[in-house]
Coordinates of C-alpha atoms (C1' of nucleotides) in Angstrom, one line a residue:
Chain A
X4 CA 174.7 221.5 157.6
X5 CA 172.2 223.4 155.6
X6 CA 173.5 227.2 156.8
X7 CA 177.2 225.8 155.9
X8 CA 177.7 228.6 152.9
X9 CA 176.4 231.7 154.6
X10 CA 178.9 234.2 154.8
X11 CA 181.1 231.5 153.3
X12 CA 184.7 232.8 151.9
X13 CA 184.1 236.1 153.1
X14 CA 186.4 238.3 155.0
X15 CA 185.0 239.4 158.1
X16 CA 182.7 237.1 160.6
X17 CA 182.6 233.6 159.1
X18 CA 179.8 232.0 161.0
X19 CA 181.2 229.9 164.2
X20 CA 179.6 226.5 164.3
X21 CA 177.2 227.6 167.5
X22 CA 175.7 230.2 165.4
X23 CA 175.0 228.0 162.3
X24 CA 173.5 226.0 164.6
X25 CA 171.5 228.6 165.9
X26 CA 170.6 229.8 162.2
X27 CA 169.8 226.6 161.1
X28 CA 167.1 225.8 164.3
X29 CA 164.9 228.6 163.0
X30 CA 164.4 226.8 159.9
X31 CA 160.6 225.6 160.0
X32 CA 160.8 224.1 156.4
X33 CA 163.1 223.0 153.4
X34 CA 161.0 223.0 150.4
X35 CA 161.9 223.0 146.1
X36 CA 160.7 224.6 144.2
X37 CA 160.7 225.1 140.4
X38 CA 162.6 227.0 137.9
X39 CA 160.5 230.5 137.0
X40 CA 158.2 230.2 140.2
X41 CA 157.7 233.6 141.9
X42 CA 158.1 232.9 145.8
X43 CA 157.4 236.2 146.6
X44 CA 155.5 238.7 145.7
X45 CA 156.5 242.7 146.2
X46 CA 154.3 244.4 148.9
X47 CA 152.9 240.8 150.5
X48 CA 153.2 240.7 153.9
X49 CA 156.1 238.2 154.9
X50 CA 156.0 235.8 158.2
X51 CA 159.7 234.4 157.2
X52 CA 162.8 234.9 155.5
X53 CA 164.5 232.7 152.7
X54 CA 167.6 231.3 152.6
X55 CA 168.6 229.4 149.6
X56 CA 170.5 226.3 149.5
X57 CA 170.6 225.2 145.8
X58 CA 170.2 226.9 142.5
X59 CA 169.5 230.4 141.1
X60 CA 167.1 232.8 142.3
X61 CA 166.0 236.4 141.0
X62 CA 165.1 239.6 142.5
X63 CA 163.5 242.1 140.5
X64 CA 160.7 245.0 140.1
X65 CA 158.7 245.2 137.3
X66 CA 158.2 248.4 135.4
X67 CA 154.6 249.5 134.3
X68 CA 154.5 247.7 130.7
X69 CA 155.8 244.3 132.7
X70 CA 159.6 244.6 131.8
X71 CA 161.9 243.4 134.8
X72 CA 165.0 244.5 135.7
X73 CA 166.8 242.4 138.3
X74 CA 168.1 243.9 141.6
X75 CA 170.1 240.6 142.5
X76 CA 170.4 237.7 141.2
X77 CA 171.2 234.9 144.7
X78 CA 173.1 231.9 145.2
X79 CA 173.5 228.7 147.6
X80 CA 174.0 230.6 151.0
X81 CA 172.7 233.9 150.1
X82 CA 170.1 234.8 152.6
X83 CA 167.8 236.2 150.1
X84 CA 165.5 238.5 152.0
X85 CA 167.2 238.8 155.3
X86 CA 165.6 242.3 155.6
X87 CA 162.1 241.0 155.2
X88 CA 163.1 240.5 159.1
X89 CA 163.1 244.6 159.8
X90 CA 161.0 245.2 157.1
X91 CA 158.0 243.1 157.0
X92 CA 157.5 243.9 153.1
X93 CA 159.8 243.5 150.1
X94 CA 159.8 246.2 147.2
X95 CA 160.4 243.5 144.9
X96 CA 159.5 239.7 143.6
X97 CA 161.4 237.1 144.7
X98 CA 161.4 234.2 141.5
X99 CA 163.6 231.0 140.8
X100 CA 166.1 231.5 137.8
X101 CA 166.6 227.6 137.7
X102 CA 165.1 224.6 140.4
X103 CA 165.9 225.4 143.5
X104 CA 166.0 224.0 147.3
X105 CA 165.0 227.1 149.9
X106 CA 165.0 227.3 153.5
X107 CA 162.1 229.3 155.7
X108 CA 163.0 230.7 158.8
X109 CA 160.2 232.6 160.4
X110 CA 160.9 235.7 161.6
X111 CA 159.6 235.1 165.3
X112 CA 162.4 233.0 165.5
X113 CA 165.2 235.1 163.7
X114 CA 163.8 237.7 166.5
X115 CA 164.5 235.5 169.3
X116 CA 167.9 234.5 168.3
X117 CA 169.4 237.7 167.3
X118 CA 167.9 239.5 170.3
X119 CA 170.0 236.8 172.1
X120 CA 172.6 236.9 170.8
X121 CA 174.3 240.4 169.5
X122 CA 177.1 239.0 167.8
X123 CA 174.9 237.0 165.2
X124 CA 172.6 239.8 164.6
X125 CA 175.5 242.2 163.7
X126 CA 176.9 238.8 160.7
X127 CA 173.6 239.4 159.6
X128 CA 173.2 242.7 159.3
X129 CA 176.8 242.3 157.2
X130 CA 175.1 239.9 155.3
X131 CA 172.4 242.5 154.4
X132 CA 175.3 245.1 153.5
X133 CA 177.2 243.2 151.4
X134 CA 174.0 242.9 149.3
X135 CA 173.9 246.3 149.1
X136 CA 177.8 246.9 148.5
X137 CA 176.6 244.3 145.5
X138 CA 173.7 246.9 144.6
X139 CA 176.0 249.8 144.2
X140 CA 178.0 247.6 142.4
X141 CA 175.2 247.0 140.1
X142 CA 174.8 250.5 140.0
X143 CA 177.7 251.6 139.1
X144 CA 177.8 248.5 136.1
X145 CA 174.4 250.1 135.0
X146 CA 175.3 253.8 135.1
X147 CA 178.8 254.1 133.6
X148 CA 179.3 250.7 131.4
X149 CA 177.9 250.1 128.2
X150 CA 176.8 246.6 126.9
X151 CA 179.9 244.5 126.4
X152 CA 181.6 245.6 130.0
X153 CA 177.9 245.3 131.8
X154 CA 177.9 241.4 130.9
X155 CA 181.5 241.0 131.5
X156 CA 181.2 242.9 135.1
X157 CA 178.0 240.6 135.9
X158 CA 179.9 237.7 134.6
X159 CA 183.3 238.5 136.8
X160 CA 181.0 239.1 140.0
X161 CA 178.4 236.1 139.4
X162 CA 182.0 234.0 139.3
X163 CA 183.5 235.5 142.1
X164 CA 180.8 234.6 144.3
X165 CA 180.4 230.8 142.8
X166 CA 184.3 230.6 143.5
X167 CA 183.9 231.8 146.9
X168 CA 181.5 228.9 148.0
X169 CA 183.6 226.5 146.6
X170 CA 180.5 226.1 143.4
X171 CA 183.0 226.4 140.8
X172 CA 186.8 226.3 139.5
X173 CA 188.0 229.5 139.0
X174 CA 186.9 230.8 135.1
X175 CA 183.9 228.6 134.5
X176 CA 180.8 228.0 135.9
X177 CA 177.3 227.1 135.9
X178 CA 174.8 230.2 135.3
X179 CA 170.8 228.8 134.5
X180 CA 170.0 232.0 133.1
X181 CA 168.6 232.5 129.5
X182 CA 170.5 235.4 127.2
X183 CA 167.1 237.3 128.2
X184 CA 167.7 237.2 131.6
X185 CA 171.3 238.4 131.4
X186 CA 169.6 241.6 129.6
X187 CA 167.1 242.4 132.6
X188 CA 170.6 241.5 134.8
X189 CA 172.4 244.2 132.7
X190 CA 169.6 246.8 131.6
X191 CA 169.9 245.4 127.5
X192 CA 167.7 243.6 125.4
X193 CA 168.1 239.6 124.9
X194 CA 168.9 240.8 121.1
X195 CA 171.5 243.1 122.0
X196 CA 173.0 240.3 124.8
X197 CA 172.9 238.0 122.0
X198 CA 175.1 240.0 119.7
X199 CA 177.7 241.3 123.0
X200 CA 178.1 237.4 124.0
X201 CA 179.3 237.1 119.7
X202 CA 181.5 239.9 120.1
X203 CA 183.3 238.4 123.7
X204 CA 183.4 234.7 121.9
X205 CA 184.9 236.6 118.8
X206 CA 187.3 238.2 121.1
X207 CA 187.9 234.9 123.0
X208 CA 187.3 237.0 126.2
X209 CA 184.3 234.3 127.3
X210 CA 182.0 231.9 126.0
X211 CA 178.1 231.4 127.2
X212 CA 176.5 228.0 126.2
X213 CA 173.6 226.2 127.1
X214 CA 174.0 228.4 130.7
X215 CA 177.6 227.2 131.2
X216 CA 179.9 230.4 131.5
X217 CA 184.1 229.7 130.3
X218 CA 185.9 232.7 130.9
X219 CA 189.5 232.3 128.3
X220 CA 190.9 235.9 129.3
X221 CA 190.0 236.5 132.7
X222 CA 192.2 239.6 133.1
X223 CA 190.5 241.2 129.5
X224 CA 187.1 240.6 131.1
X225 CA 188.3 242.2 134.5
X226 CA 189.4 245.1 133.0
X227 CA 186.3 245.6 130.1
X228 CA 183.9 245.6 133.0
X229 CA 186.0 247.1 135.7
X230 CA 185.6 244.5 138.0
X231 CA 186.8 245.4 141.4
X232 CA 186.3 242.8 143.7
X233 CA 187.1 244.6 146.6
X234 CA 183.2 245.0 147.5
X235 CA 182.8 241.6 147.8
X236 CA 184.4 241.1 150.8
X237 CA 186.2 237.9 149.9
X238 CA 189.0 235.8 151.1
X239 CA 190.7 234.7 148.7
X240 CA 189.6 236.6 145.4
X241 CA 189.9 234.9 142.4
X242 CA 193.2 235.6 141.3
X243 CA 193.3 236.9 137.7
X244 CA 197.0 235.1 137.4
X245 CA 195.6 231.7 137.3
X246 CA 194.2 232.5 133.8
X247 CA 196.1 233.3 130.8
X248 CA 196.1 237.8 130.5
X249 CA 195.7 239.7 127.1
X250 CA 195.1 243.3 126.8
X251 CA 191.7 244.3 125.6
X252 CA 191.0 248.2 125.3
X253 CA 188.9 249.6 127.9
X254 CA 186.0 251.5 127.4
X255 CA 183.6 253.6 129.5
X256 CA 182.3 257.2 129.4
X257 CA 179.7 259.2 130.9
X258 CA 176.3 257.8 130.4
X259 CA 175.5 254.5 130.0
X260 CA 177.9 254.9 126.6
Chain B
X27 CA 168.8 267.6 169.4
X28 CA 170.9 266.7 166.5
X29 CA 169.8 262.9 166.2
X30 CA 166.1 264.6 165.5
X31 CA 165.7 263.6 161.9
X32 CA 167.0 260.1 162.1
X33 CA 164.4 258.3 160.8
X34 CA 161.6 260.7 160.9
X35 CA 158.8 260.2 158.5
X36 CA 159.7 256.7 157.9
X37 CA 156.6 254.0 158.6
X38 CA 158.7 251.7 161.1
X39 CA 160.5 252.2 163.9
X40 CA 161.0 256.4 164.6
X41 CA 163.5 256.1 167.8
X42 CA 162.7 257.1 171.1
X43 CA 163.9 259.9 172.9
X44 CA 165.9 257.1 175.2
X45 CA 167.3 256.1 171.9
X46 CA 167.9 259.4 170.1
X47 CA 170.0 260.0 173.4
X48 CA 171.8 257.5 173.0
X49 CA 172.9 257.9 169.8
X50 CA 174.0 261.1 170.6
X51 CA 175.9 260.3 173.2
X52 CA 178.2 258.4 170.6
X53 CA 178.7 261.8 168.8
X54 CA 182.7 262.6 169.4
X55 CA 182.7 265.3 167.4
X56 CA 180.9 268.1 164.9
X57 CA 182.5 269.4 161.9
X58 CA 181.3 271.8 158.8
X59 CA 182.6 270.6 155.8
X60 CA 182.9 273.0 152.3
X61 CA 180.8 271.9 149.6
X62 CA 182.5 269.6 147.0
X63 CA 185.3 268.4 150.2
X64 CA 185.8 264.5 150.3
X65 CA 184.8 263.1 153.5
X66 CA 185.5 259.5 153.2
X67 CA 188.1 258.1 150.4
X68 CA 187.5 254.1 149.3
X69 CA 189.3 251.7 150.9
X70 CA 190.1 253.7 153.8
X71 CA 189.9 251.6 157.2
X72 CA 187.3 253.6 159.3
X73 CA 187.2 253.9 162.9
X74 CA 183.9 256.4 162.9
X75 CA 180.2 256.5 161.1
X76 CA 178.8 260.0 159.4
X77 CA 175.6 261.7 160.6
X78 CA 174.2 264.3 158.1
X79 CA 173.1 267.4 160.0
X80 CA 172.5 269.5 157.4
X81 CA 173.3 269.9 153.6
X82 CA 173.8 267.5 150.8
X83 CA 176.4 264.6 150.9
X84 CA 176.9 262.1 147.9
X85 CA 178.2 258.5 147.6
X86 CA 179.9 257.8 144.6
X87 CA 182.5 255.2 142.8
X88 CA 185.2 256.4 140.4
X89 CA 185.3 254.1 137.5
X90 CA 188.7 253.8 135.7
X91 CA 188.7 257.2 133.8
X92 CA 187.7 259.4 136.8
X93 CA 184.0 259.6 136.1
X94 CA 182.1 259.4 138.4
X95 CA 178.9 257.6 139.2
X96 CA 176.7 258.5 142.6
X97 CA 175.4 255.5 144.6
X98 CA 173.4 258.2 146.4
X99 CA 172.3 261.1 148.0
X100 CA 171.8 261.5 151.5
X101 CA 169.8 264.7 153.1
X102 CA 169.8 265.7 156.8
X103 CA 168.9 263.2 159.5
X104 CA 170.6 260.3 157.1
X105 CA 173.1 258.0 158.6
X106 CA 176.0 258.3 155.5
X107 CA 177.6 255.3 156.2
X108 CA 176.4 253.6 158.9
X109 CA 177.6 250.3 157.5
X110 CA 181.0 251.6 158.2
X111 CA 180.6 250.0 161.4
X112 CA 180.1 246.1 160.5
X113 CA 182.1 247.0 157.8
X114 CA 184.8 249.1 158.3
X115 CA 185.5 250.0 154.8
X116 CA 183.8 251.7 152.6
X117 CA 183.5 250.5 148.6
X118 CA 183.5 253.9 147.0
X119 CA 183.9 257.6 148.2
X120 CA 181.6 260.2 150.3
X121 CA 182.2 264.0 149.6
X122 CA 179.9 266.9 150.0
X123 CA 177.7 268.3 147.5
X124 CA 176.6 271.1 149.4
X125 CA 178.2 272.9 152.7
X126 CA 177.5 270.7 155.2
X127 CA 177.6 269.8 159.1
X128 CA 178.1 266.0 159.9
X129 CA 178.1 264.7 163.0
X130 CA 181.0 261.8 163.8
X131 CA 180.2 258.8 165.6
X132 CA 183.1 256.5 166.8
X133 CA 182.7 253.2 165.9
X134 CA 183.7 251.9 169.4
X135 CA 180.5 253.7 170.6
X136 CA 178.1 252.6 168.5
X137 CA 179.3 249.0 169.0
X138 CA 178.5 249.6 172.9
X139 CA 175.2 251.1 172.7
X140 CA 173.8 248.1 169.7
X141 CA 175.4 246.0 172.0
X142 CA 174.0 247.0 175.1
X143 CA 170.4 247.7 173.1
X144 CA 169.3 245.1 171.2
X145 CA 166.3 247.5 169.5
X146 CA 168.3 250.1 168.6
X147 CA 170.6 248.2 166.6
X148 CA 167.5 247.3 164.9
X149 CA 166.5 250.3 164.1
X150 CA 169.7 251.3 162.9
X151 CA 169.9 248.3 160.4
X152 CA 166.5 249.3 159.6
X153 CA 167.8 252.4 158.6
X154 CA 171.0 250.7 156.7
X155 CA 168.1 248.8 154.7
X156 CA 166.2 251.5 153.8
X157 CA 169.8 252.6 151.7
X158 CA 169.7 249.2 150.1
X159 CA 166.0 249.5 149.0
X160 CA 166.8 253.2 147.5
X161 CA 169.9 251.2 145.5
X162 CA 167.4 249.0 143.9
X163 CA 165.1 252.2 143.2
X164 CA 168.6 253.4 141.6
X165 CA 169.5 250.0 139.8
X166 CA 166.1 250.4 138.2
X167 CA 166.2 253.9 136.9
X168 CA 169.4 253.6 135.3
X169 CA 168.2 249.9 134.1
X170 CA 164.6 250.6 132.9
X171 CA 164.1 254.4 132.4
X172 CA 165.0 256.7 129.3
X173 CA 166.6 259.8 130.3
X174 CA 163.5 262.0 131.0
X175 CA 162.5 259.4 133.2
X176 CA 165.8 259.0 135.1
X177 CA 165.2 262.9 136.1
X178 CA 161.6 262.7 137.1
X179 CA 163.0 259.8 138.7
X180 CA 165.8 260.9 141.3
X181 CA 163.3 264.5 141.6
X182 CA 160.2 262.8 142.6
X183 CA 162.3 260.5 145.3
X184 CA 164.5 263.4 146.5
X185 CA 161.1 265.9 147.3
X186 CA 159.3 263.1 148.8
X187 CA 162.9 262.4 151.1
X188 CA 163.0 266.1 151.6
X189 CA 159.6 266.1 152.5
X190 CA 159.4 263.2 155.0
X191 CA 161.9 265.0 157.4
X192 CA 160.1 268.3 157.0
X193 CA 162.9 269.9 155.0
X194 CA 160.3 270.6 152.2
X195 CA 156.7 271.5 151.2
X196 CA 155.7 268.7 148.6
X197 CA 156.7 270.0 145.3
X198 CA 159.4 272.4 145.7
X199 CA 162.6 271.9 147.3
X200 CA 166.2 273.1 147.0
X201 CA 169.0 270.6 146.2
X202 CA 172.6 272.2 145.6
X203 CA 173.5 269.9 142.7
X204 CA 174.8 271.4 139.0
X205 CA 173.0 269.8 136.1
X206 CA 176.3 267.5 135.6
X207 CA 176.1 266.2 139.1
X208 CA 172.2 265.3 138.4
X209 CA 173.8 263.5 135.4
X210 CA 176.5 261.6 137.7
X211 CA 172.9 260.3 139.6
X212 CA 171.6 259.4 136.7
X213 CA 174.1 258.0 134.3
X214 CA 173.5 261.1 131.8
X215 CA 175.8 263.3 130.6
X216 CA 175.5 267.3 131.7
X217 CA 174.8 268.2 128.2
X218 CA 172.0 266.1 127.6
X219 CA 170.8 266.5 131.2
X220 CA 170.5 270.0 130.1
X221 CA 168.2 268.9 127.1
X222 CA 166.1 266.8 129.3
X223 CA 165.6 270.0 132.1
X224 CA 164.5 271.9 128.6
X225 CA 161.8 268.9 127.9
X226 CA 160.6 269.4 131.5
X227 CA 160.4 272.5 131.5
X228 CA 158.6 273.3 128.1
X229 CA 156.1 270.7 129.4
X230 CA 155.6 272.1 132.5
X231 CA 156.5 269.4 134.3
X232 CA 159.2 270.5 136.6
X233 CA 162.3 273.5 136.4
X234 CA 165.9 273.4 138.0
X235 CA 166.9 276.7 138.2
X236 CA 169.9 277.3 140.6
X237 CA 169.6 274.2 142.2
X238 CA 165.8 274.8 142.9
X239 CA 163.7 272.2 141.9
X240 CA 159.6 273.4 141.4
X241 CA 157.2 270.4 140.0
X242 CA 154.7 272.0 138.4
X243 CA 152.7 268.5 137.5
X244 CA 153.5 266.1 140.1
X245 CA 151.7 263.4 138.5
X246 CA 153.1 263.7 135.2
X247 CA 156.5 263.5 136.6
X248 CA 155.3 260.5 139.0
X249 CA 154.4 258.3 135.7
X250 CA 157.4 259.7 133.6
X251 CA 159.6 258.1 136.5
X252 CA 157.7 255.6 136.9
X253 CA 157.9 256.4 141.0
X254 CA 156.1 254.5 143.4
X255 CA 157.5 255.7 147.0
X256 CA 156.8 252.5 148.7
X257 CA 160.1 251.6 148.7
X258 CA 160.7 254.3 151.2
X259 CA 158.6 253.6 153.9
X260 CA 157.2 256.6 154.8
X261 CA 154.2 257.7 157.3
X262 CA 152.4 260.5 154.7
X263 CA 153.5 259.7 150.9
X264 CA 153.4 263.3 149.3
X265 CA 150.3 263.0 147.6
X266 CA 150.0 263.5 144.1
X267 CA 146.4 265.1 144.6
X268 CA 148.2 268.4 146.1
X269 CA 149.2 269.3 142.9
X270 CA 147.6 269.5 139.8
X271 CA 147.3 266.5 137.4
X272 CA 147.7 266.4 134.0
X273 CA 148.7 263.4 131.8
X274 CA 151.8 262.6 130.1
X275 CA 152.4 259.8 128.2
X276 CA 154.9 257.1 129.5
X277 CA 157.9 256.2 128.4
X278 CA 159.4 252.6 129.0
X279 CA 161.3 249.8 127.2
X280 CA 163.8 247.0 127.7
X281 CA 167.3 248.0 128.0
X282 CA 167.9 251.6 129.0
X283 CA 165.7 252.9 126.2
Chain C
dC10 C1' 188.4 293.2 133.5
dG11 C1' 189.4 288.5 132.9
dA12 C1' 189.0 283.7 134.5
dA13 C1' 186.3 280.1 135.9
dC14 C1' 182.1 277.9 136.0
dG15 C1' 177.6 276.3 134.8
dT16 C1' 174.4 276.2 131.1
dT17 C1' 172.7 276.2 126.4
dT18 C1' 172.6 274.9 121.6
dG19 C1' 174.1 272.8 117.2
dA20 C1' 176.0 269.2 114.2
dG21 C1' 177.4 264.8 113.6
dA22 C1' 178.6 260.0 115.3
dT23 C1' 177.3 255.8 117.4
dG24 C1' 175.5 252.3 120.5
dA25 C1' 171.5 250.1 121.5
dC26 C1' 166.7 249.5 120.2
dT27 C1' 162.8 247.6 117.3
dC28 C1' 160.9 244.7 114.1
dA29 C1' 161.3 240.8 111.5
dA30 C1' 162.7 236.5 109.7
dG31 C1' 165.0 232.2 110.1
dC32 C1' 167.2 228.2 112.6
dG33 C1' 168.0 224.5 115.9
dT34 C1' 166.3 222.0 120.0
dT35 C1' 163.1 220.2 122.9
dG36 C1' 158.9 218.5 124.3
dT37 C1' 154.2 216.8 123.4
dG38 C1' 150.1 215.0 121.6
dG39 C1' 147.9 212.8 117.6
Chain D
dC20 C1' 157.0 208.0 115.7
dC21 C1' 156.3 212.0 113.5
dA22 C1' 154.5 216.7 113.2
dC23 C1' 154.2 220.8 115.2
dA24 C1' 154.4 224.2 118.7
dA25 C1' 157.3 226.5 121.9
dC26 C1' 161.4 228.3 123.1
dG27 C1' 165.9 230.3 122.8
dC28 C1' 169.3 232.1 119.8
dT29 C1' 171.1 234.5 115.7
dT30 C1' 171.3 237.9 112.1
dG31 C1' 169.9 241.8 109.2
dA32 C1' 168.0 246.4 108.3
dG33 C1' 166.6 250.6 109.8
dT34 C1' 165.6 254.0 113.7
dC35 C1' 166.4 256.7 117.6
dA36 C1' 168.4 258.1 122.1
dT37 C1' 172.2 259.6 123.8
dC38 C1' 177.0 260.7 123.2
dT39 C1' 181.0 263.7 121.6
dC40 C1' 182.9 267.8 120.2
dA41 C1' 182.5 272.5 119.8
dA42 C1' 181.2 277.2 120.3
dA43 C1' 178.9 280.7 122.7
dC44 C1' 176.6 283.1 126.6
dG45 C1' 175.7 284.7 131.4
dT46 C1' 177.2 285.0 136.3
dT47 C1' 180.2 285.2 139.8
dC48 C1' 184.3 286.3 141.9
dG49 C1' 188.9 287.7 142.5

DNA sequence: CGAACGTTTGAGATGACTCAAGCGTTGTGG
DNA sequence: CCACAACGCTTGAGTCATCTCAAACGTTCG
């Protein structure tokens, strides 16, 4: 069942079985593509919407001198650009962090089933607001955390989801992302990511190898990004129990300190 | 007709009359709130949405030390928290910048008129989109742009927002914020928000004088913040021709520079 | 008149950036 | 099969943007 993770592990309106089966009959095409293709392009005219079923994918604008910053960064389930649906264009590019299997749905047909069916329309327009609870999430990470507690927030959320459909244990997963792209995730450089993932495997907060996150002190990473799950909407949040705690000094300020 | 502004000036979807009556009919209720009053406290199970009549309303999380970082600012016509109503919690806090009239709209309501009208709910998630594409426009200033930027930034989007719904000629417009409140937007301190407001002012880019914004050089302050309104969908862009041009060199670097 | 508030300015500290060099792995073509 | 290019990561040295702390000023308001 390819629309299985949707809304997976969330709170509120797990999909029921009729509507993953209407999801998944809108689905013209399963295609794979590679790690670092763009598959869409900010300002282009969509016919469909994307919903991924394996990998990593990347939103992100570009600034003027070609610098990206990431807006979201998607997993298996995520339906990447649900609101190409009311809004026909995307403010952003759409790229592949790491190979990836997507899903088109045209949005003729995403018309015709949520005009029939309420209840489905209003799990997808959830969907579209939990991507934006994630945004001001992301906002928040940008605009009041500085470099250590930016990487340990993205790296508590980025788990939290895996863990939520069922793609990893608690405290260690799978993240094909270079030390660069964690920087145009958190607003640093790939330098300065290089030197905050020294200071967290120093610290034995978390290690990141070869794309492969190991969090030791869950609750130390918790509390250095103030990770708050709670935007997440998530059934069972990972509990920070089921790692071993320490105390690690917190540290914030106004302005991106 | 207090639904008037909803949506105006945006590209897609302004409502109908049939519609704009309809979502008034869901209005229970109209209240004035004092500047700097707390609306809508995180966490808190909701049983009603926020229209903005008139004034400034902000949405912002506190991180563990009581600072506070905005998620945004909505003007009149804006639906506050619309996603309240899939949702029914909010992730972070809504309080008033300025005084302000807000119109409340039970839940229970609004769920019988999307119900009942399938194109209306579209609209409205329309609407709850075109919050998530200002995030993104937020998750890249604070990501990609110095501090002079960040400013020219959050002006040029707020005039051409104040403009769209008529509130505004292009280039002028009043916004009740203190220069520490433009920092909480911006991830700045006040003091050095202060600095930057000197920089634009000795280049006669833009002044904030008593919560009076003039831009003097649209364009300059258009490539300083790197702003391309797009994201905002509206009918009649301010254009930067009504002003008077004058270059300014750009400003832009990995990592908030 | 004094308190509160918002703003301005200075001086010094510091976090993150830039530039640069070097290292290890991987992949490729001669 | 080796050599070399490409890539990602690491580290050092020096710079710069923004922060913190502090003091002072003007307005507003009680």
């Amino acid at each position: 069942m390819l629309t299985r993770k949707v809304l997976q592990g969330r709170k509120i309106s797990p999909l029921t079985t009729g509507e993953q089966a209407l999801l998944e009959g809108t689905i013209s095409e399963v295609r794979s593509v590679a790690a670092r293709t763009v598959l869409v392009r900010k300002g282009v005219e969509l016919e469909h919407s994307t919903l991924l079923l394996k990998g990593l994918l990347s939103r992100h604008v570009d600034d003027r001198h070609g610098q990206r910053q990431f807006v979201s960064v998607h997993l298996a389930g995520d339906l990447v650009d649900i609101h190409a649906y009311p809004m026909k264009r995307l403010d952003h590019d759409v790229a592949a962090l790491s190979d990836a299997d997507v899903a088109i749905m045209p949005l003729t047909a995403l018309k015709a089933i949520t005009e029939a069916n309420p209840e489905l329309a209003r799990k997808l327009w959830f969907a579209s607001l939990l991507d934006a609870a994630m945004h001001r999430a992301w906002i928040f990470r940008l605009g009041r955390l500085d470099a250590v507690g930016r990487v340990c927030h993205f790296f508590a959320e980025t788990g939290a989801r895996l863990f939520a459909i069922g793609a990893a244990p608690p405290g260690r997963f799978d993240l094909h992302m270079t030390q660069v792209d964690v920087g145009e995730a958190c607003g640093l450089t790939g330098v300065h990511v290089s030197r905050v993932l020294k200071l967290l495997r120093e610290g034995d907060i978390c290690t990141f190898k070869d794309g492969r996150v190991e969090i030791l002190d869950y609750a130390a990473m918790v509390r250095r990004g103030q990770f708050d799950p709670s935007y997440l909407y998530l059934e069972i949040p990972p509990d920070v129990g089921v790692l071993n705690a320490r105390s690690c000094s917190s540290r914030s300020g106004p302005g991106p300190p």
